[in-house]
Amino acid sequence: MAVSSAQKPWLASYSGEMKAHVEEVPYRLLGDIAVESARRTPNKTAFTCVMPNGMQGSLSYRDVDRLSDQFAAYLHAELRLPPGSRVAIQAPNGLAYPVVAFGVFKAGCTLVNVNPLYLGEEAAAVFADAGVSVLVVIDMFADRTAQALAAVPVKTVILVSAAELFPALPRTVIGLVQKHVGKEIPAPRFPHIRLGQAMALGRAKMVRGLRISDIGGTLQPTAVACLQYTGGTTGVSKGAMLTHANLIMNVMQVLYFAGSKISRDDAILTALPLYHIFAFTVNFLTFAARSAHVVMVPNPRPLTNLRKAFEKYPISFITGVNTLFNGLLNEAWFTTLPKPHLKICVAGGMALQQAVAERWLKIVGVPVGEGYGLTETSPVVCFNPLGSGHNGSIGIPIPDTDAKCVDDDFNEVPPGMPGELAVRGAQVMAGYWRRPDETAKVMRGEWILTGDIATMDEAGYFRIVDRRKDMILVSGFNVFPNEVEDILVKMPGVKEAAVVGVPDGAAGEAPKAFIVRMDDAVTAKSVRAHCRQHLTGYKVPKFVEFRDDLPKSSVGKILRKDLRG
């Protein structure tokens, strides 16, 4: 039965090439993306990794398919891993990442993305929970790896370098500089094999007749492709089980929503880490499915690390979080550098502040559009039509996605009223790994509760009011930190701001602002005076603290929980 725009008012905003329904899914399993892109555009540059000094390496789609076959053969025939075995990758953006990821998928194993900046104890907790059989890890952090393995042994450890799969000369130069000048490569104190050796063993298996296409023959699209660890909607670290079908569907949803705005001629700057679900699905899988060019930077800090990528390649897409866009606006090299190819900028991961969006449009000349998703939804749920710019909303649900705002009894609230955002679609996870209790907390049949408070307007555009757990209760009144932060960053001299609730006697809680300022003339008194011009009294920060910087996640999202102490 057809669904009317009255039931889904956002359908009226679908226009031109935007399609509300995914008509064809050309892949059974995620490894098929590498196979099809290699068949379609074998010589097209697929992935490029650009170092801060400008040295780079690239792989074609044929290279990615061939090398990932070799890694799959190693996992399947040399290590004899049964289907579903967990293979962790703990490495920054680099050429090894797509080879390993597609190899894991082709071998019928489950990829576990692990933040390479994790300390030994943090990594060990993921290894233990996931039951990791193989670890692919950057050699720069061998000391941390040794600590993790001492607590939770992993049977097979494969080391990769920052310049893995680069041409011989830059690979050698970078390796020597890291090892002997920067002293950045500690000696590994655990049994290991290098990625090149592993692929050579896999290649030998293929020479003897192993056919990679036979490995996934019995694997179903409902098999778990990724364990993506997240604090999720309840704050407890757990692995979201994302199936091949979940992730493939989310890729197709984005492509059907975008139409021709994403083409094989595009180059997307990938400063966000690929182990994060936003970059994993959008930058990596989606742009690979379109046979586009993924330009990776291993570490975007400092932001000057991005300069060579902009100078050397025709960047047409940027994805990032609010802090990345804000930071680039404060880099003289970026604001003066010509960007003739740039056409689409997409923000996610945290609220895009209006002041940042307006300044970006004025200086860069290209609007930033905001989207929304969460790890548990593979991740994309909503997007503003590409190229439409900032309007204060997270956009409309992407194809074949339902969304609604509900009260505590799961009753849908009227348009304009705040409620918890609930989502339904083929991209919703299969559940939390070995955590049925946590799964039950967020699932309502096919619907998942996001933990975000949102409103929907009459046209079907959603706006995030704030995280439910971040809401501040002042004498019975709700204060949403996003609203206060948006006012704070509009104040001249304020670079970044975060607001949390702190205990405050009879009132229960009071807003406290943490501010990074660019001008020492900004004082606690002037901050409160500025806020009083735009906010009702109980929303004005009672306490103001200035800091040199704010705690951020690996993708640059401000961590309010760390500020609450």
XYZ file of C-alpha atoms in Angstrom:
565
model
C 0.000 0.000 0.000
C 1.399 3.408 -0.930
C 2.237 5.766 1.903
C 0.955 9.311 1.552
C 2.883 12.500 2.206
C 0.404 13.191 5.009
C 1.715 10.125 6.804
C 5.298 10.970 5.809
C 5.280 14.720 5.190
C 8.965 14.713 4.226
C 8.131 12.931 0.956
C 6.956 16.266 -0.434
C 10.551 17.525 -0.161
C 11.867 14.786 -2.437
C 12.424 16.384 -5.825
C 14.445 15.965 -8.997
C 16.696 12.918 -8.820
C 15.990 12.251 -5.136
C 14.167 8.946 -4.776
C 12.178 7.956 -1.693
C 12.594 4.234 -2.306
C 15.656 2.110 -3.069
C 14.645 0.286 -6.220
C 17.659 -1.974 -6.680
C 20.359 -3.320 -4.370
C 23.262 -4.508 -6.553
C 25.295 -6.152 -3.779
C 24.685 -9.236 -1.614
C 27.718 -8.748 0.620
C 30.025 -5.826 1.323
C 32.954 -7.443 -0.471
C 30.917 -7.183 -3.683
C 31.479 -3.409 -3.630
C 35.217 -3.934 -4.208
C 34.576 -6.561 -6.877
C 32.068 -4.466 -8.826
C 34.086 -1.233 -8.661
C 37.149 -3.102 -9.951
C 35.103 -4.580 -12.795
C 33.526 -1.245 -13.672
C 36.525 1.099 -13.276
C 39.669 -1.037 -12.811
C 42.223 1.725 -13.417
C 40.398 4.498 -11.565
C 42.213 5.813 -8.501
C 40.241 4.585 -5.515
C 42.137 5.608 -2.383
C 44.938 8.075 -1.806
C 46.700 8.666 1.499
C 48.392 12.064 1.853
C 51.010 12.652 4.550
C 51.519 16.114 6.105
C 54.776 16.520 4.127
C 52.951 15.861 0.860
C 54.214 12.328 0.252
C 51.403 10.084 -0.869
C 50.425 6.675 -2.109
C 47.411 5.524 -4.113
C 45.560 2.339 -5.010
C 43.326 1.752 -8.014
C 40.074 -0.150 -7.708
C 41.788 -3.117 -9.345
C 44.543 -2.917 -6.685
C 42.026 -2.846 -3.830
C 40.147 -5.848 -5.183
C 43.321 -7.854 -5.830
C 45.001 -7.106 -2.508
C 41.834 -7.636 -0.466
C 41.456 -11.026 -2.181
C 44.921 -11.921 -0.947
C 44.113 -10.861 2.598
C 40.833 -12.797 2.500
C 42.737 -15.891 1.325
C 45.152 -15.497 4.236
C 42.322 -15.314 6.769
C 40.319 -18.138 5.252
C 42.940 -20.646 4.069
C 46.098 -19.864 6.037
C 44.525 -19.061 9.415
C 41.425 -21.192 8.714
C 39.100 -18.730 10.426
C 35.491 -19.909 10.514
C 32.770 -17.529 9.261
C 31.934 -14.787 11.738
C 35.400 -14.732 13.356
C 36.198 -11.259 14.646
C 39.101 -9.414 13.028
C 40.006 -6.102 14.659
C 41.689 -3.229 12.860
C 43.355 -0.574 14.982
C 44.941 1.876 12.586
C 44.517 5.452 11.361
C 43.408 6.299 7.853
C 45.730 4.702 5.327
C 45.888 2.443 2.290
C 45.891 -0.681 4.448
C 42.404 0.113 5.748
C 40.287 -0.597 2.623
C 42.399 -3.654 1.795
C 41.947 -5.149 5.257
C 38.258 -4.218 5.551
C 37.245 -5.647 2.187
C 39.433 -8.688 2.850
C 37.631 -9.328 6.127
C 34.249 -9.074 4.404
C 35.298 -11.381 1.556
C 36.538 -13.952 4.084
C 33.153 -14.020 5.779
C 34.605 -12.589 8.993
C 33.397 -9.714 11.170
C 35.301 -6.430 11.252
C 35.873 -4.783 14.634
C 36.909 -1.141 14.341
C 39.132 -0.029 17.236
C 40.359 3.504 17.881
C 44.171 3.455 17.426
C 44.529 6.069 20.160
C 43.082 3.737 22.769
C 45.395 2.961 25.661
C 46.193 -0.681 26.362
C 43.416 -1.119 28.896
C 40.768 0.395 26.621
C 41.789 -1.745 23.648
C 41.945 -4.890 25.793
C 38.338 -4.337 26.881
C 37.200 -4.338 23.235
C 39.341 -7.385 22.365
C 37.860 -9.298 25.270
C 34.248 -8.343 24.637
C 34.427 -9.028 20.895
C 36.453 -12.233 21.212
C 39.019 -11.046 18.661
C 40.932 -13.751 16.752
C 43.105 -11.471 14.599
C 44.373 -7.943 15.242
C 45.635 -5.656 12.481
C 47.406 -2.780 14.239
C 49.616 0.210 13.402
C 53.249 -0.351 14.413
C 53.559 3.170 15.859
C 51.617 2.095 18.949
C 53.304 -1.263 19.552
C 53.875 -0.356 23.216
C 50.141 0.105 23.818
C 49.444 -3.061 21.863
C 51.829 -4.991 24.099
C 49.940 -3.767 27.175
C 46.597 -4.790 25.662
C 47.856 -8.222 24.622
C 49.310 -8.862 28.068
C 45.781 -8.546 29.445
C 43.874 -10.141 26.558
C 45.970 -12.328 24.233
C 45.066 -12.342 20.535
C 46.177 -15.353 18.529
C 47.385 -13.526 15.395
C 48.740 -9.963 15.270
C 49.454 -8.262 11.946
C 51.467 -5.031 11.896
C 50.957 -2.258 9.358
C 52.947 0.929 8.859
C 51.704 4.468 8.304
C 53.009 4.311 4.715
C 51.772 0.764 4.061
C 51.324 0.056 0.317
C 52.997 3.341 -0.677
C 55.536 3.250 -3.536
C 58.942 1.985 -2.374
C 60.760 5.331 -2.133
C 58.292 7.331 -0.026
C 57.525 4.235 2.059
C 61.229 3.834 2.873
C 61.775 7.530 3.569
C 58.739 7.808 5.839
C 59.681 4.619 7.684
C 63.262 5.765 8.287
C 62.163 9.192 9.495
C 59.587 7.701 11.866
C 61.991 5.106 13.237
C 65.278 6.949 13.514
C 64.439 10.658 13.582
C 61.085 10.795 15.315
C 61.691 7.613 17.343
C 58.034 6.838 16.664
C 58.278 3.088 16.010
C 58.860 1.050 19.186
C 60.119 -2.505 18.843
C 57.147 -4.900 19.026
C 57.397 -7.180 22.060
C 54.908 -9.784 20.873
C 54.716 -12.373 18.061
C 53.522 -10.790 14.845
C 53.506 -10.874 11.061
C 53.614 -7.951 8.631
C 50.680 -7.246 6.336
C 52.810 -7.823 3.252
C 53.812 -11.255 4.540
C 50.195 -12.143 5.280
C 49.100 -11.176 1.778
C 51.972 -13.178 0.261
C 50.742 -16.269 2.116
C 47.228 -15.593 0.853
C 48.469 -15.114 -2.682
C 50.171 -18.513 -2.509
C 46.853 -20.106 -1.538
C 45.204 -18.498 -4.547
C 47.937 -19.759 -6.866
C 47.104 -23.240 -5.621
C 43.495 -22.829 -6.727
C 41.592 -21.030 -3.937
C 38.705 -18.995 -5.379
C 37.683 -16.047 -3.228
C 34.211 -15.986 -4.780
C 33.582 -19.424 -3.282
C 34.221 -18.284 0.308
C 31.129 -16.100 0.665
C 28.836 -18.430 -1.229
C 27.050 -19.688 1.880
C 27.180 -16.381 3.770
C 23.862 -14.561 4.099
C 23.348 -10.775 3.946
C 21.993 -11.018 7.508
C 25.453 -12.083 8.764
C 27.181 -9.561 11.030
C 29.725 -7.576 9.012
C 30.868 -5.159 11.725
C 30.940 -4.868 15.470
C 30.959 -1.114 15.931
C 31.596 -0.139 19.538
C 29.713 2.791 20.961
C 28.492 4.303 24.177
C 25.172 4.352 22.368
C 21.978 5.661 23.897
C 22.636 4.219 27.365
C 26.283 5.193 27.895
C 27.640 1.642 28.341
C 30.297 0.638 25.773
C 28.935 -2.138 23.606
C 29.209 -3.482 20.077
C 26.413 -2.667 17.645
C 25.939 -5.643 15.315
C 25.742 -4.190 11.812
C 24.967 -6.750 9.145
C 26.003 -6.754 5.500
C 22.385 -5.910 4.658
C 22.308 -3.004 7.151
C 25.411 -1.343 5.727
C 24.679 -2.042 2.066
C 21.183 -0.639 2.471
C 22.524 2.519 4.122
C 24.964 2.990 1.239
C 22.124 2.653 -1.270
C 19.878 4.968 0.755
C 22.535 7.694 0.643
C 23.112 7.196 -3.094
C 19.399 7.257 -3.939
C 18.989 10.388 -1.819
C 21.988 12.116 -3.425
C 21.332 11.161 -7.044
C 24.005 12.450 -9.410
C 25.409 14.807 -6.779
C 27.798 11.961 -5.903
C 29.621 10.813 -9.035
C 32.738 8.831 -9.898
C 34.435 12.137 -10.721
C 34.214 13.310 -7.115
C 37.051 13.355 -4.608
C 36.062 13.304 -0.935
C 38.412 14.593 1.751
C 38.502 12.029 4.545
C 39.847 13.707 7.652
C 37.426 11.839 9.906
C 38.813 8.422 10.886
C 37.475 5.488 8.898
C 37.043 3.456 12.086
C 34.247 5.897 12.993
C 30.891 4.835 11.566
C 30.198 8.182 9.823
C 33.352 8.072 7.672
C 33.176 4.273 7.399
C 29.814 4.255 5.654
C 29.751 7.622 3.890
C 33.369 8.245 2.891
C 34.563 4.648 2.523
C 31.685 2.391 1.453
C 29.447 4.901 -0.330
C 32.169 6.582 -2.368
C 33.719 3.206 -3.198
C 30.327 2.009 -4.439
C 30.240 5.060 -6.734
C 33.857 4.392 -7.888
C 34.830 7.869 -6.665
C 38.168 8.991 -5.197
C 38.668 8.796 -1.413
C 41.483 11.124 -0.299
C 42.595 10.200 3.204
C 44.627 12.063 5.813
C 45.995 9.871 8.636
C 45.703 12.553 11.316
C 43.917 15.910 10.926
C 45.639 17.415 13.959
C 47.033 19.973 13.544
C 44.742 21.102 10.769
C 47.739 22.089 8.635
C 47.999 18.312 7.999
C 45.093 18.757 5.567
C 46.784 21.412 3.463
C 48.652 19.126 1.046
C 45.488 17.146 0.307
C 43.687 20.333 -0.710
C 46.643 21.518 -2.768
C 47.250 18.248 -4.625
C 43.725 16.955 -5.325
C 40.444 18.407 -6.656
C 38.479 18.011 -3.433
C 34.761 18.299 -4.181
C 33.296 16.811 -0.963
C 34.119 17.355 2.693
C 32.523 15.544 5.604
C 33.231 16.613 9.158
C 31.955 17.656 12.536
C 31.238 21.196 13.673
C 34.656 21.561 15.318
C 36.456 20.644 12.075
C 34.617 23.285 10.059
C 35.088 25.844 12.833
C 38.791 25.009 13.091
C 39.389 25.340 9.346
C 37.809 28.788 9.408
C 40.553 29.835 11.834
C 43.337 28.585 9.523
C 44.664 31.368 7.264
C 46.014 28.873 4.714
C 42.552 27.318 4.315
C 40.551 30.526 4.018
C 42.917 31.898 1.330
C 43.507 28.645 -0.589
C 41.501 28.394 -3.844
C 38.957 25.549 -3.745
C 37.453 25.606 -7.241
C 36.119 22.048 -7.133
C 34.466 22.139 -3.712
C 30.698 21.692 -4.042
C 29.296 19.723 -1.081
C 30.083 20.002 2.636
C 28.285 17.734 5.080
C 28.305 17.956 8.879
C 27.308 15.224 11.308
C 28.317 13.689 14.608
C 27.313 16.751 16.649
C 25.145 19.825 16.204
C 26.246 22.208 13.450
C 26.209 25.648 15.031
C 24.508 28.395 13.083
C 27.393 30.819 13.592
C 29.837 28.310 12.095
C 27.530 27.551 9.147
C 27.026 31.228 8.360
C 30.725 32.062 8.580
C 31.631 29.020 6.452
C 29.226 30.090 3.701
C 30.542 33.653 3.778
C 34.241 32.703 3.658
C 34.236 29.449 1.666
C 31.257 30.164 -0.570
C 29.795 26.660 -0.260
C 27.074 25.850 2.290
C 27.406 23.192 4.966
C 24.433 20.824 5.102
C 23.651 18.881 8.231
C 22.732 15.239 8.551
C 22.051 12.864 11.394
C 22.724 9.293 12.313
C 23.957 6.987 15.024
C 26.138 3.922 15.189
C 23.096 1.702 15.666
C 21.636 2.825 12.320
C 24.722 2.203 10.158
C 24.610 5.343 10.665
C 22.598 7.633 8.353
C 18.982 8.455 9.259
C 18.367 11.998 8.001
C 19.982 14.437 5.606
C 19.214 17.846 4.257
C 19.072 17.742 0.444
C 22.701 17.983 -0.681
C 23.800 21.530 -1.419
C 20.842 23.102 0.384
C 22.882 24.465 3.284
C 22.152 25.005 6.960
C 18.573 25.554 8.090
C 18.824 24.520 11.730
C 17.492 21.050 11.013
C 19.045 17.623 10.498
C 16.930 17.266 7.384
C 14.429 14.634 6.348
C 14.546 10.846 6.599
C 16.500 9.195 3.802
C 14.797 6.639 1.505
C 12.918 3.756 3.134
C 13.368 5.271 6.603
C 10.634 6.139 9.099
C 11.145 8.561 11.971
C 8.901 10.005 14.652
C 9.101 11.838 17.978
C 7.550 9.959 20.889
C 6.746 10.480 24.554
C 7.775 8.208 27.429
C 4.948 5.801 26.552
C 6.048 5.605 22.904
C 3.080 7.666 21.736
C 3.861 9.955 18.793
C 3.781 13.633 19.761
C 2.299 16.357 17.506
C 4.491 18.314 15.058
C 6.527 20.983 16.821
C 6.457 19.183 20.173
C 9.707 17.720 21.537
C 9.946 13.977 21.994
C 12.513 11.213 21.778
C 13.451 10.469 18.186
C 12.571 6.913 17.130
C 13.770 5.388 13.847
C 12.763 2.415 11.717
C 14.477 1.139 8.573
C 16.611 -1.582 7.018
C 19.747 0.131 8.356
C 18.819 -0.469 12.015
C 21.260 -2.826 13.736
C 20.569 -6.457 14.582
C 21.163 -5.639 18.265
C 24.062 -5.230 20.684
C 26.681 -7.982 20.721
C 25.988 -10.372 23.595
C 23.905 -7.676 25.341
C 20.216 -8.571 25.047
C 19.541 -6.429 28.111
C 20.967 -3.337 26.445
C 19.218 -4.186 23.180
C 15.866 -4.381 24.978
C 16.379 -0.882 26.405
C 16.425 0.757 22.977
C 14.337 -1.441 20.677
C 10.560 -1.208 20.380
C 9.798 -3.870 17.778
C 11.341 -2.580 14.531
C 11.875 0.874 16.041
C 15.005 2.050 17.838
C 14.964 4.836 20.424
C 17.883 7.154 19.715
C 18.182 8.936 23.055
C 17.940 12.274 21.239
C 15.186 14.795 21.899
C 13.848 16.175 18.626
C 10.975 17.997 17.001
C 9.405 17.494 13.578
C 7.825 20.395 11.716
C 4.809 20.229 9.419
C 7.055 19.611 6.387
C 8.731 16.606 7.995
C 12.058 18.249 8.809
C 13.553 17.137 12.113
C 15.507 19.228 14.577
C 17.582 17.816 17.407
C 16.903 19.674 20.604
C 19.571 17.801 22.568
C 20.708 14.486 23.950
C 18.209 13.254 26.511
C 20.992 12.531 29.005
C 22.524 16.025 28.502
C 19.323 17.907 29.287
C 19.654 20.231 32.301
C 16.762 20.532 34.746
C 16.637 23.991 36.380
C 13.835 24.328 38.947
C 11.688 22.036 36.828
C 12.494 23.791 33.537
C 14.336 21.997 30.738
C 17.516 23.611 29.437
C 19.056 22.133 26.297
C 22.832 22.717 26.062
C 22.800 22.974 22.248
C 20.606 26.063 22.411
C 22.874 27.836 24.914
C 26.059 26.795 23.072
C 24.714 28.177 19.812
C 24.213 31.572 21.481
C 27.672 31.479 23.097
C 29.610 30.863 19.885
C 27.888 33.844 18.255
C 29.579 36.097 20.811
C 32.630 37.904 19.395
C 35.835 36.517 20.888
C 34.416 33.067 21.644
C 36.017 30.234 19.668
C 34.336 27.176 21.229
C 31.802 26.563 23.971
C 30.200 23.685 25.806
C 27.444 23.729 28.430
C 26.670 21.124 31.084
C 24.476 20.912 34.150
C 26.046 21.093 37.606
C 24.413 20.627 41.056
C 22.876 23.821 42.404
C 21.020 23.418 45.677
C 17.283 24.004 45.624
C 17.237 24.628 41.874
C 18.548 21.116 41.298
C 20.928 22.045 38.501
C 22.398 25.134 36.883
C 23.986 25.606 33.462
C 27.770 25.910 33.464
C 29.599 27.154 30.372
C 33.119 26.100 29.402
C 34.609 28.533 26.904
C 37.694 28.714 24.715
C 38.178 32.377 23.913
C 40.119 34.189 21.227
C 40.009 37.506 23.076
C 40.869 37.997 26.757
C 38.319 40.812 26.861
C 35.667 38.080 27.075
C 34.801 37.709 30.774
C 32.297 35.705 32.755
C 30.302 38.905 33.270
C 30.216 39.755 29.560
C 29.292 36.161 28.703
C 26.272 36.237 30.973
C 25.283 39.676 29.674
C 25.429 38.392 26.108
C 23.286 35.384 26.992
C 20.668 37.508 28.762
C 20.054 39.328 25.481
C 19.054 36.074 23.790
C 17.907 33.617 26.468
C 15.383 33.525 29.256
C 16.907 33.835 32.726
C 17.040 30.201 33.802
C 18.963 29.285 30.614
C 21.766 31.798 31.245
C 24.944 30.049 32.507
C 25.273 30.603 36.229
C 28.913 29.510 36.116
C 31.521 30.263 33.452
C 34.937 28.629 33.170
C 37.594 29.497 30.587
C 39.848 26.798 29.186
C 42.638 26.564 26.620
C 40.806 23.721 24.907
C 37.820 21.416 25.351
C 37.922 17.622 25.564
C 37.045 16.016 22.242
C 36.519 12.554 20.835
C 38.667 11.122 18.061
C 36.403 12.746 15.467
C 36.423 16.143 17.185
C 33.080 15.913 18.979
C 33.097 17.864 22.257
C 32.763 15.476 25.194
C 30.352 17.009 27.672
C 30.645 13.962 29.939
C 34.314 14.787 30.569
C 33.383 18.331 31.528
C 30.831 17.113 34.041
C 33.710 15.354 35.793
